[in-house]
Amino acid sequence: MWQTILQFLKQNRKFFLAMFFIAVAEIALSGFIESIFPETWYLRSYLSWKLMQRTRDFQDGRFQIIPDEKLGWKNQPNYTGENIHFDTFGSRSVESIAEKKRKKTRVIFLGDSRLSGGGKISNNETVSSFVEDSNLETLNFGTEYFSLDQIYLLLMDAAKQFSPDVVIVGLGSRNTELLDCLYLPFCDPDVEFALVKPRFNLEKNHLILIQPNVLEFLEDIPGSIEPLAFFHRYDMHYQKFEQFKRQEFTPFLGLFNLMKKKVGKWGDSANKMNSAHKEIRLRNGTLTNALLKAMQIYAHEWNFRLVLLLLPEKWEFENSSAKTPYDELKRLAQLNQFDFIDGRKILGAEAGTQIFSGDIHFTPEANQIIAAKLKEFCKPGS
């Protein structure tokens, strides 16, 4: 075998020497090459054609989420898909409710698509639908890709508009990963839409909102330098785009970094699945804590009960003995004396129940188990 390889290398020596010198030249000139083209030109290469096409379709209202100048995006009012239906408020509710008038205890659900249920189950199989009864009405504003900063902004608007008695916030480590991000492709190149979002900075224990011009930026990307200048200043993941310009734009460096990313993803997955003796920290833990405290203050000011529903990732649920970001969220909930539900604990106690529907979302059976526990917090006087 080795003799065959050596023979092959000898026969193609000139070719491999040429490739080697080209690769060395790429490395030596990578800094110079970066300055040749404008950043917008690099961004067109960074964003795939499919991603940009889906983003244009998103702007045209062809998906269940639409652009929003304050939140970045929101559920599309009156949208109907294969299993999903949103009402006039953008809530995945079973029954329509009056905005101000009500005779029941009103419960609002805020979070990402794990709370709204995803696209594999019907409105009747969501956690909010199982909470509803003759005394409780619900509004479910769970929105895909939402992070804790967007949940906080939506909480303030929903409290003013709907005057809830109880607000349930679905919270997991996934909701903290984008707190230092403005442009989702810089955080995760595999996202389905090139979304723009707001974020907060924590300065001297004060939350400072960084609000991009969402609608204008979506129109201008990738043709204008203004959004990139804004992201360069405020998006903590912009460095990944700069790394792309230096290391992934030319052929050989691009191939090498593609291989490195593949190995890195495999390694991350393996580490999570074999994390029994490792500690994986919560991303943006300090900012997460500040946002939770701000939500608690707001609930007191507007006189509604705030309940955290802690939701484990699939790997966190399967490695419940490990030190995971979920444990840090639980510690923060305890430290700030929140009313909270330990989703990993109550779901883990149901032996034989299928918890996940094959992706990040929960099965109707799991939603029913969670809802039974939530109802204890929604009863008047509880």
mmCIF file of C-alpha atoms in Angstrom, residues 5-361:
data_model
loop_
_atom_site.group_PDB
_atom_site.id
_atom_site.type_symbol
_atom_site.label_atom_id
_atom_site.label_comp_id
_atom_site.label_asym_id
_atom_site.label_seq_id
_atom_site.Cartn_x
_atom_site.Cartn_y
_atom_site.Cartn_z
ATOM 1 C CA ILE A 5 1.291 5.805 -2.468
ATOM 2 C CA LEU A 6 4.995 6.668 -2.848
ATOM 3 C CA GLN A 7 4.904 5.713 -6.513
ATOM 4 C CA PHE A 8 1.866 7.940 -7.012
ATOM 5 C CA LEU A 9 3.586 10.887 -5.287
ATOM 6 C CA LYS A 10 6.728 10.463 -7.407
ATOM 7 C CA GLN A 11 4.730 10.361 -10.616
ATOM 8 C CA ASN A 12 2.826 13.514 -9.669
ATOM 9 C CA ARG A 13 5.627 15.321 -7.853
ATOM 10 C CA LYS A 14 5.467 18.456 -9.979
ATOM 11 C CA PHE A 15 1.725 18.750 -9.498
ATOM 12 C CA PHE A 16 1.916 18.439 -5.695
ATOM 13 C CA LEU A 17 4.871 20.860 -5.535
ATOM 14 C CA ALA A 18 2.859 23.386 -7.525
ATOM 15 C CA MET A 19 -0.138 22.963 -5.212
ATOM 16 C CA PHE A 20 2.138 23.329 -2.178
ATOM 17 C CA PHE A 21 3.634 26.606 -3.412
ATOM 18 C CA ILE A 22 0.189 27.972 -4.309
ATOM 19 C CA ALA A 23 -1.037 27.140 -0.799
ATOM 20 C CA VAL A 24 2.007 28.845 0.754
ATOM 21 C CA ALA A 25 1.406 31.876 -1.447
ATOM 22 C CA GLU A 26 -2.236 31.998 -0.337
ATOM 23 C CA ILE A 27 -1.209 31.978 3.313
ATOM 24 C CA ALA A 28 1.469 34.635 2.782
ATOM 25 C CA LEU A 29 -0.847 36.921 0.809
ATOM 26 C CA SER A 30 -4.073 36.287 2.739
ATOM 27 C CA GLY A 31 -3.878 39.654 4.546
ATOM 28 C CA PHE A 32 -3.221 41.490 1.278
ATOM 29 C CA ILE A 33 -5.956 39.624 -0.615
ATOM 30 C CA GLU A 34 -8.462 40.604 2.089
ATOM 31 C CA SER A 35 -7.981 44.306 1.316
ATOM 32 C CA ILE A 36 -8.446 43.944 -2.455
ATOM 33 C CA PHE A 37 -12.232 43.624 -2.551
ATOM 34 C CA PRO A 38 -14.939 45.556 -0.632
ATOM 35 C CA GLU A 39 -16.577 43.799 2.317
ATOM 36 C CA THR A 40 -19.911 43.613 0.498
ATOM 37 C CA TRP A 41 -18.220 41.483 -2.173
ATOM 38 C CA TYR A 42 -16.971 39.074 0.472
ATOM 39 C CA LEU A 43 -20.415 38.964 2.088
ATOM 40 C CA ARG A 44 -21.970 37.822 -1.187
ATOM 41 C CA SER A 45 -19.590 34.868 -1.103
ATOM 42 C CA TYR A 46 -20.179 34.241 2.610
ATOM 43 C CA LEU A 47 -23.963 34.001 2.179
ATOM 44 C CA SER A 48 -25.163 31.075 0.089
ATOM 45 C CA TRP A 49 -27.545 31.639 -2.800
ATOM 46 C CA LYS A 50 -30.160 29.464 -1.078
ATOM 47 C CA LEU A 51 -29.923 31.498 2.127
ATOM 48 C CA MET A 52 -30.358 34.789 0.287
ATOM 49 C CA GLN A 53 -33.302 33.445 -1.733
ATOM 50 C CA ARG A 54 -35.055 32.196 1.412
ATOM 51 C CA THR A 55 -34.410 35.555 3.065
ATOM 52 C CA ARG A 56 -36.030 37.379 0.138
ATOM 53 C CA ASP A 57 -39.003 35.018 0.408
ATOM 54 C CA PHE A 58 -39.099 35.747 4.155
ATOM 55 C CA GLN A 59 -39.245 39.480 3.393
ATOM 56 C CA ASP A 60 -42.124 38.807 0.984
ATOM 57 C CA GLY A 61 -44.135 37.056 3.717
ATOM 58 C CA ARG A 62 -43.966 33.505 2.361
ATOM 59 C CA PHE A 63 -43.116 31.860 5.698
ATOM 60 C CA GLN A 64 -44.637 31.694 9.166
ATOM 61 C CA ILE A 65 -42.392 34.528 10.373
ATOM 62 C CA ILE A 66 -42.150 38.043 8.938
ATOM 63 C CA PRO A 67 -39.743 40.964 9.524
ATOM 64 C CA ASP A 68 -40.417 43.215 12.516
ATOM 65 C CA GLU A 69 -38.630 46.515 13.024
ATOM 66 C CA LYS A 70 -38.389 46.110 16.802
ATOM 67 C CA LEU A 71 -38.033 42.358 17.426
ATOM 68 C CA GLY A 72 -36.248 41.418 14.204
ATOM 69 C CA TRP A 73 -39.038 39.034 13.235
ATOM 70 C CA LYS A 74 -42.354 37.769 14.581
ATOM 71 C CA ASN A 75 -45.084 35.235 13.848
ATOM 72 C CA GLN A 76 -47.110 36.199 10.796
ATOM 73 C CA PRO A 77 -50.683 37.112 11.828
ATOM 74 C CA ASN A 78 -53.397 34.923 10.266
ATOM 75 C CA TYR A 79 -50.808 32.530 8.839
ATOM 76 C CA THR A 80 -51.952 28.985 8.057
ATOM 77 C CA GLY A 81 -49.551 26.174 7.189
ATOM 78 C CA GLU A 82 -49.744 22.397 7.116
ATOM 79 C CA ASN A 83 -50.161 22.044 10.894
ATOM 80 C CA ILE A 84 -49.694 25.602 12.130
ATOM 81 C CA HIS A 85 -52.237 28.401 12.403
ATOM 82 C CA PHE A 86 -51.623 31.830 13.945
ATOM 83 C CA ASP A 87 -54.493 34.109 14.917
ATOM 84 C CA THR A 88 -54.779 37.816 14.188
ATOM 85 C CA PHE A 89 -52.253 38.580 16.959
ATOM 86 C CA GLY A 90 -49.675 36.073 15.713
ATOM 87 C CA SER A 91 -50.502 33.655 18.535
ATOM 88 C CA ARG A 92 -50.694 29.892 18.022
ATOM 89 C CA SER A 93 -53.946 29.597 19.912
ATOM 90 C CA VAL A 94 -56.801 27.139 19.746
ATOM 91 C CA GLU A 95 -59.575 29.651 20.389
ATOM 92 C CA SER A 96 -59.584 33.345 19.508
ATOM 93 C CA ILE A 97 -59.731 35.761 22.413
ATOM 94 C CA ALA A 98 -60.737 39.386 22.864
ATOM 95 C CA GLU A 99 -57.778 41.714 23.326
ATOM 96 C CA LYS A 100 -59.084 43.492 26.428
ATOM 97 C CA LYS A 101 -62.284 41.804 27.583
ATOM 98 C CA ARG A 102 -62.059 38.399 29.217
ATOM 99 C CA LYS A 103 -63.841 36.271 31.775
ATOM 100 C CA LYS A 104 -61.022 33.771 32.330
ATOM 101 C CA THR A 105 -57.531 33.840 33.775
ATOM 102 C CA ARG A 106 -55.263 34.870 30.907
ATOM 103 C CA VAL A 107 -51.943 33.081 30.375
ATOM 104 C CA ILE A 108 -49.342 34.233 27.835
ATOM 105 C CA PHE A 109 -46.600 31.911 26.564
ATOM 106 C CA LEU A 110 -43.309 33.400 25.354
ATOM 107 C CA GLY A 111 -40.296 31.561 23.966
ATOM 108 C CA ASP A 112 -39.002 29.934 20.795
ATOM 109 C CA SER A 113 -40.565 27.251 18.591
ATOM 110 C CA ARG A 114 -40.173 24.614 21.311
ATOM 111 C CA LEU A 115 -42.920 26.436 23.183
ATOM 112 C CA SER A 116 -45.146 26.914 20.137
ATOM 113 C CA GLY A 117 -44.603 23.266 19.208
ATOM 114 C CA GLY A 118 -42.901 23.331 15.806
ATOM 115 C CA GLY A 119 -44.434 22.191 12.544
ATOM 116 C CA LYS A 120 -44.968 18.495 13.272
ATOM 117 C CA ILE A 121 -47.864 18.886 15.699
ATOM 118 C CA SER A 122 -51.213 20.666 15.467
ATOM 119 C CA ASN A 123 -52.397 23.656 17.495
ATOM 120 C CA ASN A 124 -54.390 21.249 19.676
ATOM 121 C CA GLU A 125 -51.203 19.417 20.707
ATOM 122 C CA THR A 126 -49.195 22.402 21.950
ATOM 123 C CA VAL A 127 -48.402 22.919 25.629
ATOM 124 C CA SER A 128 -50.632 26.026 25.737
ATOM 125 C CA SER A 129 -53.633 24.132 24.338
ATOM 126 C CA PHE A 130 -53.311 21.525 27.110
ATOM 127 C CA VAL A 131 -53.304 24.325 29.706
ATOM 128 C CA GLU A 132 -56.595 25.771 28.469
ATOM 129 C CA ASP A 133 -59.812 24.851 30.274
ATOM 130 C CA SER A 134 -63.055 26.506 31.340
ATOM 131 C CA ASN A 135 -61.129 28.874 33.632
ATOM 132 C CA LEU A 136 -57.923 29.496 31.633
ATOM 133 C CA GLU A 137 -57.330 31.100 28.234
ATOM 134 C CA THR A 138 -53.957 31.246 26.524
ATOM 135 C CA LEU A 139 -51.955 33.182 23.948
ATOM 136 C CA ASN A 140 -48.899 31.356 22.610
ATOM 137 C CA PHE A 141 -46.304 33.691 21.069
ATOM 138 C CA GLY A 142 -43.519 31.106 20.808
ATOM 139 C CA THR A 143 -41.426 32.200 17.787
ATOM 140 C CA GLU A 144 -38.709 30.240 16.036
ATOM 141 C CA TYR A 145 -35.093 31.340 16.640
ATOM 142 C CA PHE A 146 -36.143 33.713 19.444
ATOM 143 C CA SER A 147 -33.523 34.450 22.074
ATOM 144 C CA LEU A 148 -34.007 35.814 25.579
ATOM 145 C CA ASP A 149 -33.510 39.467 24.575
ATOM 146 C CA GLN A 150 -36.355 39.238 22.041
ATOM 147 C CA ILE A 151 -38.526 37.445 24.596
ATOM 148 C CA TYR A 152 -37.928 40.316 27.021
ATOM 149 C CA LEU A 153 -38.879 42.941 24.414
ATOM 150 C CA LEU A 154 -42.010 41.012 23.457
ATOM 151 C CA LEU A 155 -42.903 40.569 27.132
ATOM 152 C CA MET A 156 -43.102 44.335 27.602
ATOM 153 C CA ASP A 157 -45.370 44.812 24.580
ATOM 154 C CA ALA A 158 -47.602 41.795 25.313
ATOM 155 C CA ALA A 159 -48.122 42.838 28.946
ATOM 156 C CA LYS A 160 -49.331 46.285 27.876
ATOM 157 C CA GLN A 161 -51.559 44.952 25.096
ATOM 158 C CA PHE A 162 -53.149 41.922 26.771
ATOM 159 C CA SER A 163 -52.879 42.511 30.574
ATOM 160 C CA PRO A 164 -52.087 38.864 31.413
ATOM 161 C CA ASP A 165 -52.485 37.258 34.813
ATOM 162 C CA VAL A 166 -49.627 34.809 34.191
ATOM 163 C CA VAL A 167 -46.710 34.832 31.731
ATOM 164 C CA ILE A 168 -44.899 31.557 31.029
ATOM 165 C CA VAL A 169 -41.380 32.003 29.603
ATOM 166 C CA GLY A 170 -39.928 28.903 27.975
ATOM 167 C CA LEU A 171 -36.187 29.069 28.583
ATOM 168 C CA GLY A 172 -33.276 26.829 27.600
ATOM 169 C CA SER A 173 -29.601 27.218 26.810
ATOM 170 C CA ARG A 174 -30.524 27.698 23.139
ATOM 171 C CA ASN A 175 -32.176 31.035 24.062
ATOM 172 C CA THR A 176 -28.886 32.461 25.406
ATOM 173 C CA GLU A 177 -26.589 31.612 22.496
ATOM 174 C CA LEU A 178 -27.539 34.628 20.336
ATOM 175 C CA LEU A 179 -27.550 37.302 23.056
ATOM 176 C CA ASP A 180 -24.288 38.772 21.724
ATOM 177 C CA CYS A 181 -25.382 38.497 18.075
ATOM 178 C CA LEU A 182 -27.120 40.883 15.647
ATOM 179 C CA TYR A 183 -26.861 39.018 12.324
ATOM 180 C CA LEU A 184 -27.641 35.314 12.543
ATOM 181 C CA PRO A 185 -25.395 34.080 9.680
ATOM 182 C CA PHE A 186 -22.361 35.348 11.625
ATOM 183 C CA CYS A 187 -23.401 33.171 14.579
ATOM 184 C CA ASP A 188 -24.495 30.121 12.639
ATOM 185 C CA PRO A 189 -23.907 29.829 8.863
ATOM 186 C CA ASP A 190 -26.456 26.991 8.708
ATOM 187 C CA VAL A 191 -29.493 29.146 9.627
ATOM 188 C CA GLU A 192 -32.455 29.047 7.240
ATOM 189 C CA PHE A 193 -32.873 32.836 7.072
ATOM 190 C CA ALA A 194 -30.346 35.701 7.200
ATOM 191 C CA LEU A 195 -32.129 37.394 10.095
ATOM 192 C CA VAL A 196 -31.282 40.675 11.821
ATOM 193 C CA LYS A 197 -32.100 41.046 15.534
ATOM 194 C CA PRO A 198 -31.648 43.519 18.398
ATOM 195 C CA ARG A 199 -29.436 42.800 21.390
ATOM 196 C CA PHE A 200 -28.522 44.293 24.749
ATOM 197 C CA ASN A 201 -25.216 45.394 26.181
ATOM 198 C CA LEU A 202 -24.673 45.332 29.930
ATOM 199 C CA GLU A 203 -22.959 48.555 31.038
ATOM 200 C CA LYS A 204 -22.490 49.208 34.766
ATOM 201 C CA ASN A 205 -25.355 46.806 35.537
ATOM 202 C CA HIS A 206 -27.682 48.647 33.128
ATOM 203 C CA LEU A 207 -29.191 47.017 30.040
ATOM 204 C CA ILE A 208 -28.529 49.139 26.950
ATOM 205 C CA LEU A 209 -30.584 48.214 23.883
ATOM 206 C CA ILE A 210 -28.709 48.023 20.570
ATOM 207 C CA GLN A 211 -31.407 48.346 17.925
ATOM 208 C CA PRO A 212 -30.425 47.922 14.260
ATOM 209 C CA ASN A 213 -32.637 49.330 11.532
ATOM 210 C CA VAL A 214 -34.007 45.853 10.781
ATOM 211 C CA LEU A 215 -36.167 46.556 7.726
ATOM 212 C CA GLU A 216 -33.605 48.815 6.043
ATOM 213 C CA PHE A 217 -30.700 46.465 6.774
ATOM 214 C CA LEU A 218 -32.547 43.481 5.323
ATOM 215 C CA GLU A 219 -33.061 45.420 2.103
ATOM 216 C CA ASP A 220 -29.457 46.652 1.973
ATOM 217 C CA ILE A 221 -27.648 43.362 2.714
ATOM 218 C CA PRO A 222 -25.357 42.426 0.988
ATOM 219 C CA GLY A 223 -25.135 45.529 -1.211
ATOM 220 C CA SER A 224 -24.499 48.290 1.349
ATOM 221 C CA ILE A 225 -21.572 48.841 3.702
ATOM 222 C CA GLU A 226 -23.746 50.494 6.404
ATOM 223 C CA PRO A 227 -25.145 47.263 7.948
ATOM 224 C CA LEU A 228 -21.667 45.712 7.972
ATOM 225 C CA ALA A 229 -20.223 48.761 9.734
ATOM 226 C CA PHE A 230 -22.960 48.468 12.370
ATOM 227 C CA PHE A 231 -22.361 44.737 12.810
ATOM 228 C CA HIS A 232 -18.597 45.302 12.993
ATOM 229 C CA ARG A 233 -19.153 47.581 15.969
ATOM 230 C CA TYR A 234 -21.865 45.716 17.874
ATOM 231 C CA ASP A 235 -21.986 42.043 16.801
ATOM 232 C CA MET A 236 -19.603 39.894 18.837
ATOM 233 C CA HIS A 237 -19.636 37.248 16.084
ATOM 234 C CA TYR A 238 -18.443 39.568 13.317
ATOM 235 C CA GLN A 239 -14.975 38.125 13.784
ATOM 236 C CA LYS A 240 -16.173 34.903 12.127
ATOM 237 C CA PHE A 241 -16.878 36.877 8.965
ATOM 238 C CA GLU A 242 -13.428 38.494 9.186
ATOM 239 C CA GLN A 243 -11.911 35.040 9.591
ATOM 240 C CA PHE A 244 -13.745 33.960 6.438
ATOM 241 C CA LYS A 245 -12.202 36.850 4.501
ATOM 242 C CA ARG A 246 -8.701 35.904 5.636
ATOM 243 C CA GLN A 247 -8.848 32.131 5.647
ATOM 244 C CA GLU A 248 -11.739 30.776 3.594
ATOM 245 C CA PHE A 249 -12.032 32.928 0.510
ATOM 246 C CA THR A 250 -9.147 31.448 -1.470
ATOM 247 C CA PRO A 251 -9.400 27.838 -2.795
ATOM 248 C CA PHE A 252 -6.845 25.945 -0.701
ATOM 249 C CA LEU A 253 -7.411 27.798 2.559
ATOM 250 C CA GLY A 254 -11.147 27.456 1.982
ATOM 251 C CA LEU A 255 -10.877 23.693 1.513
ATOM 252 C CA PHE A 256 -8.686 23.339 4.606
ATOM 253 C CA ASN A 257 -11.074 25.363 6.790
ATOM 254 C CA LEU A 258 -14.090 23.479 5.440
ATOM 255 C CA MET A 259 -12.473 20.226 6.534
ATOM 256 C CA LYS A 260 -11.590 21.775 9.908
ATOM 257 C CA LYS A 261 -15.208 22.876 10.425
ATOM 258 C CA LYS A 262 -16.508 19.409 9.619
ATOM 259 C CA VAL A 263 -14.140 17.876 12.156
ATOM 260 C CA GLY A 264 -15.058 20.598 14.675
ATOM 261 C CA LYS A 265 -18.789 19.938 14.345
ATOM 262 C CA TRP A 266 -18.214 16.240 14.774
ATOM 263 C CA GLY A 267 -16.090 16.962 17.835
ATOM 264 C CA ASP A 268 -18.714 19.284 19.366
ATOM 265 C CA SER A 269 -21.399 16.662 18.866
ATOM 266 C CA ALA A 270 -19.192 13.955 20.382
ATOM 267 C CA ASN A 271 -18.332 16.163 23.356
ATOM 268 C CA LYS A 272 -21.987 16.829 24.097
ATOM 269 C CA MET A 273 -22.939 13.191 23.864
ATOM 270 C CA ASN A 274 -19.997 12.166 26.062
ATOM 271 C CA SER A 275 -20.078 14.986 28.593
ATOM 272 C CA ALA A 276 -20.690 12.935 31.746
ATOM 273 C CA HIS A 277 -17.421 14.142 33.269
ATOM 274 C CA LYS A 278 -17.161 17.551 31.597
ATOM 275 C CA GLU A 279 -18.665 20.900 32.422
ATOM 276 C CA ILE A 280 -20.195 22.865 29.526
ATOM 277 C CA ARG A 281 -20.871 26.471 30.465
ATOM 278 C CA LEU A 282 -23.875 28.644 29.657
ATOM 279 C CA ARG A 283 -23.203 31.188 26.935
ATOM 280 C CA ASN A 284 -23.689 34.828 27.964
ATOM 281 C CA GLY A 285 -24.548 33.891 31.552
ATOM 282 C CA THR A 286 -24.105 37.399 33.023
ATOM 283 C CA LEU A 287 -26.358 38.983 30.410
ATOM 284 C CA THR A 288 -28.885 36.178 30.851
ATOM 285 C CA ASN A 289 -29.049 36.896 34.579
ATOM 286 C CA ALA A 290 -29.533 40.641 33.975
ATOM 287 C CA LEU A 291 -32.392 40.030 31.533
ATOM 288 C CA LEU A 292 -34.116 37.627 33.926
ATOM 289 C CA LYS A 293 -33.928 40.201 36.720
ATOM 290 C CA ALA A 294 -35.347 42.888 34.413
ATOM 291 C CA MET A 295 -38.255 40.608 33.483
ATOM 292 C CA GLN A 296 -38.928 39.952 37.148
ATOM 293 C CA ILE A 297 -39.048 43.702 37.884
ATOM 294 C CA TYR A 298 -41.387 44.274 34.952
ATOM 295 C CA ALA A 299 -43.739 41.516 36.148
ATOM 296 C CA HIS A 300 -43.943 43.192 39.548
ATOM 297 C CA GLU A 301 -44.657 46.606 37.989
ATOM 298 C CA TRP A 302 -47.418 45.240 35.739
ATOM 299 C CA ASN A 303 -48.849 42.870 38.329
ATOM 300 C CA PHE A 304 -48.642 39.519 36.599
ATOM 301 C CA ARG A 305 -47.074 36.269 37.713
ATOM 302 C CA LEU A 306 -43.916 35.287 35.870
ATOM 303 C CA VAL A 307 -43.086 31.580 35.601
ATOM 304 C CA LEU A 308 -39.958 30.150 34.002
ATOM 305 C CA LEU A 309 -40.372 26.858 32.189
ATOM 306 C CA LEU A 310 -36.865 25.400 31.921
ATOM 307 C CA LEU A 311 -36.538 23.330 28.751
ATOM 308 C CA PRO A 312 -33.629 20.915 28.286
ATOM 309 C CA GLU A 313 -31.907 20.274 25.003
ATOM 310 C CA LYS A 314 -32.061 16.659 23.884
ATOM 311 C CA TRP A 315 -28.396 16.049 24.817
ATOM 312 C CA GLU A 316 -28.926 17.720 28.210
ATOM 313 C CA PHE A 317 -31.907 15.494 28.893
ATOM 314 C CA GLU A 318 -29.975 12.367 27.949
ATOM 315 C CA ASN A 319 -26.961 13.439 30.080
ATOM 316 C CA SER A 320 -28.827 14.621 33.159
ATOM 317 C CA SER A 321 -25.913 13.742 35.456
ATOM 318 C CA ALA A 322 -23.500 16.060 33.604
ATOM 319 C CA LYS A 323 -22.792 19.729 34.340
ATOM 320 C CA THR A 324 -24.635 21.457 31.484
ATOM 321 C CA PRO A 325 -25.903 24.978 30.669
ATOM 322 C CA TYR A 326 -29.319 23.785 31.854
ATOM 323 C CA ASP A 327 -27.928 23.458 35.388
ATOM 324 C CA GLU A 328 -26.714 27.066 35.290
ATOM 325 C CA LEU A 329 -30.159 28.275 34.182
ATOM 326 C CA LYS A 330 -31.705 26.346 37.045
ATOM 327 C CA ARG A 331 -29.212 27.904 39.473
ATOM 328 C CA LEU A 332 -30.087 31.401 38.201
ATOM 329 C CA ALA A 333 -33.803 30.679 38.630
ATOM 330 C CA GLN A 334 -33.206 29.560 42.218
ATOM 331 C CA LEU A 335 -30.840 32.437 42.979
ATOM 332 C CA ASN A 336 -33.400 35.039 41.840
ATOM 333 C CA GLN A 337 -36.278 33.220 43.560
ATOM 334 C CA PHE A 338 -38.285 32.673 40.405
ATOM 335 C CA ASP A 339 -41.321 30.493 40.156
ATOM 336 C CA PHE A 340 -39.961 27.863 37.811
ATOM 337 C CA ILE A 341 -40.616 24.377 36.501
ATOM 338 C CA ASP A 342 -37.745 21.937 36.103
ATOM 339 C CA GLY A 343 -38.676 20.467 32.715
ATOM 340 C CA ARG A 344 -35.857 17.925 32.781
ATOM 341 C CA LYS A 345 -36.995 16.596 36.152
ATOM 342 C CA ILE A 346 -40.700 16.237 35.422
ATOM 343 C CA LEU A 347 -40.124 14.746 31.965
ATOM 344 C CA GLY A 348 -37.443 12.377 33.272
ATOM 345 C CA ALA A 349 -39.887 11.017 35.838
ATOM 346 C CA GLU A 350 -42.207 9.742 33.074
ATOM 347 C CA ALA A 351 -40.583 6.425 32.201
ATOM 348 C CA GLY A 352 -41.493 5.074 28.761
ATOM 349 C CA THR A 353 -42.778 8.401 27.435
ATOM 350 C CA GLN A 354 -41.261 9.630 24.184
ATOM 351 C CA ILE A 355 -40.097 13.167 24.945
ATOM 352 C CA PHE A 356 -38.685 14.505 21.661
ATOM 353 C CA SER A 357 -40.289 14.354 18.240
ATOM 354 C CA GLY A 358 -37.000 13.594 16.465
ATOM 355 C CA ASP A 359 -35.706 17.174 16.463
ATOM 356 C CA ILE A 360 -35.554 19.937 19.098
ATOM 357 C CA HIS A 361 -39.307 19.930 19.716
#
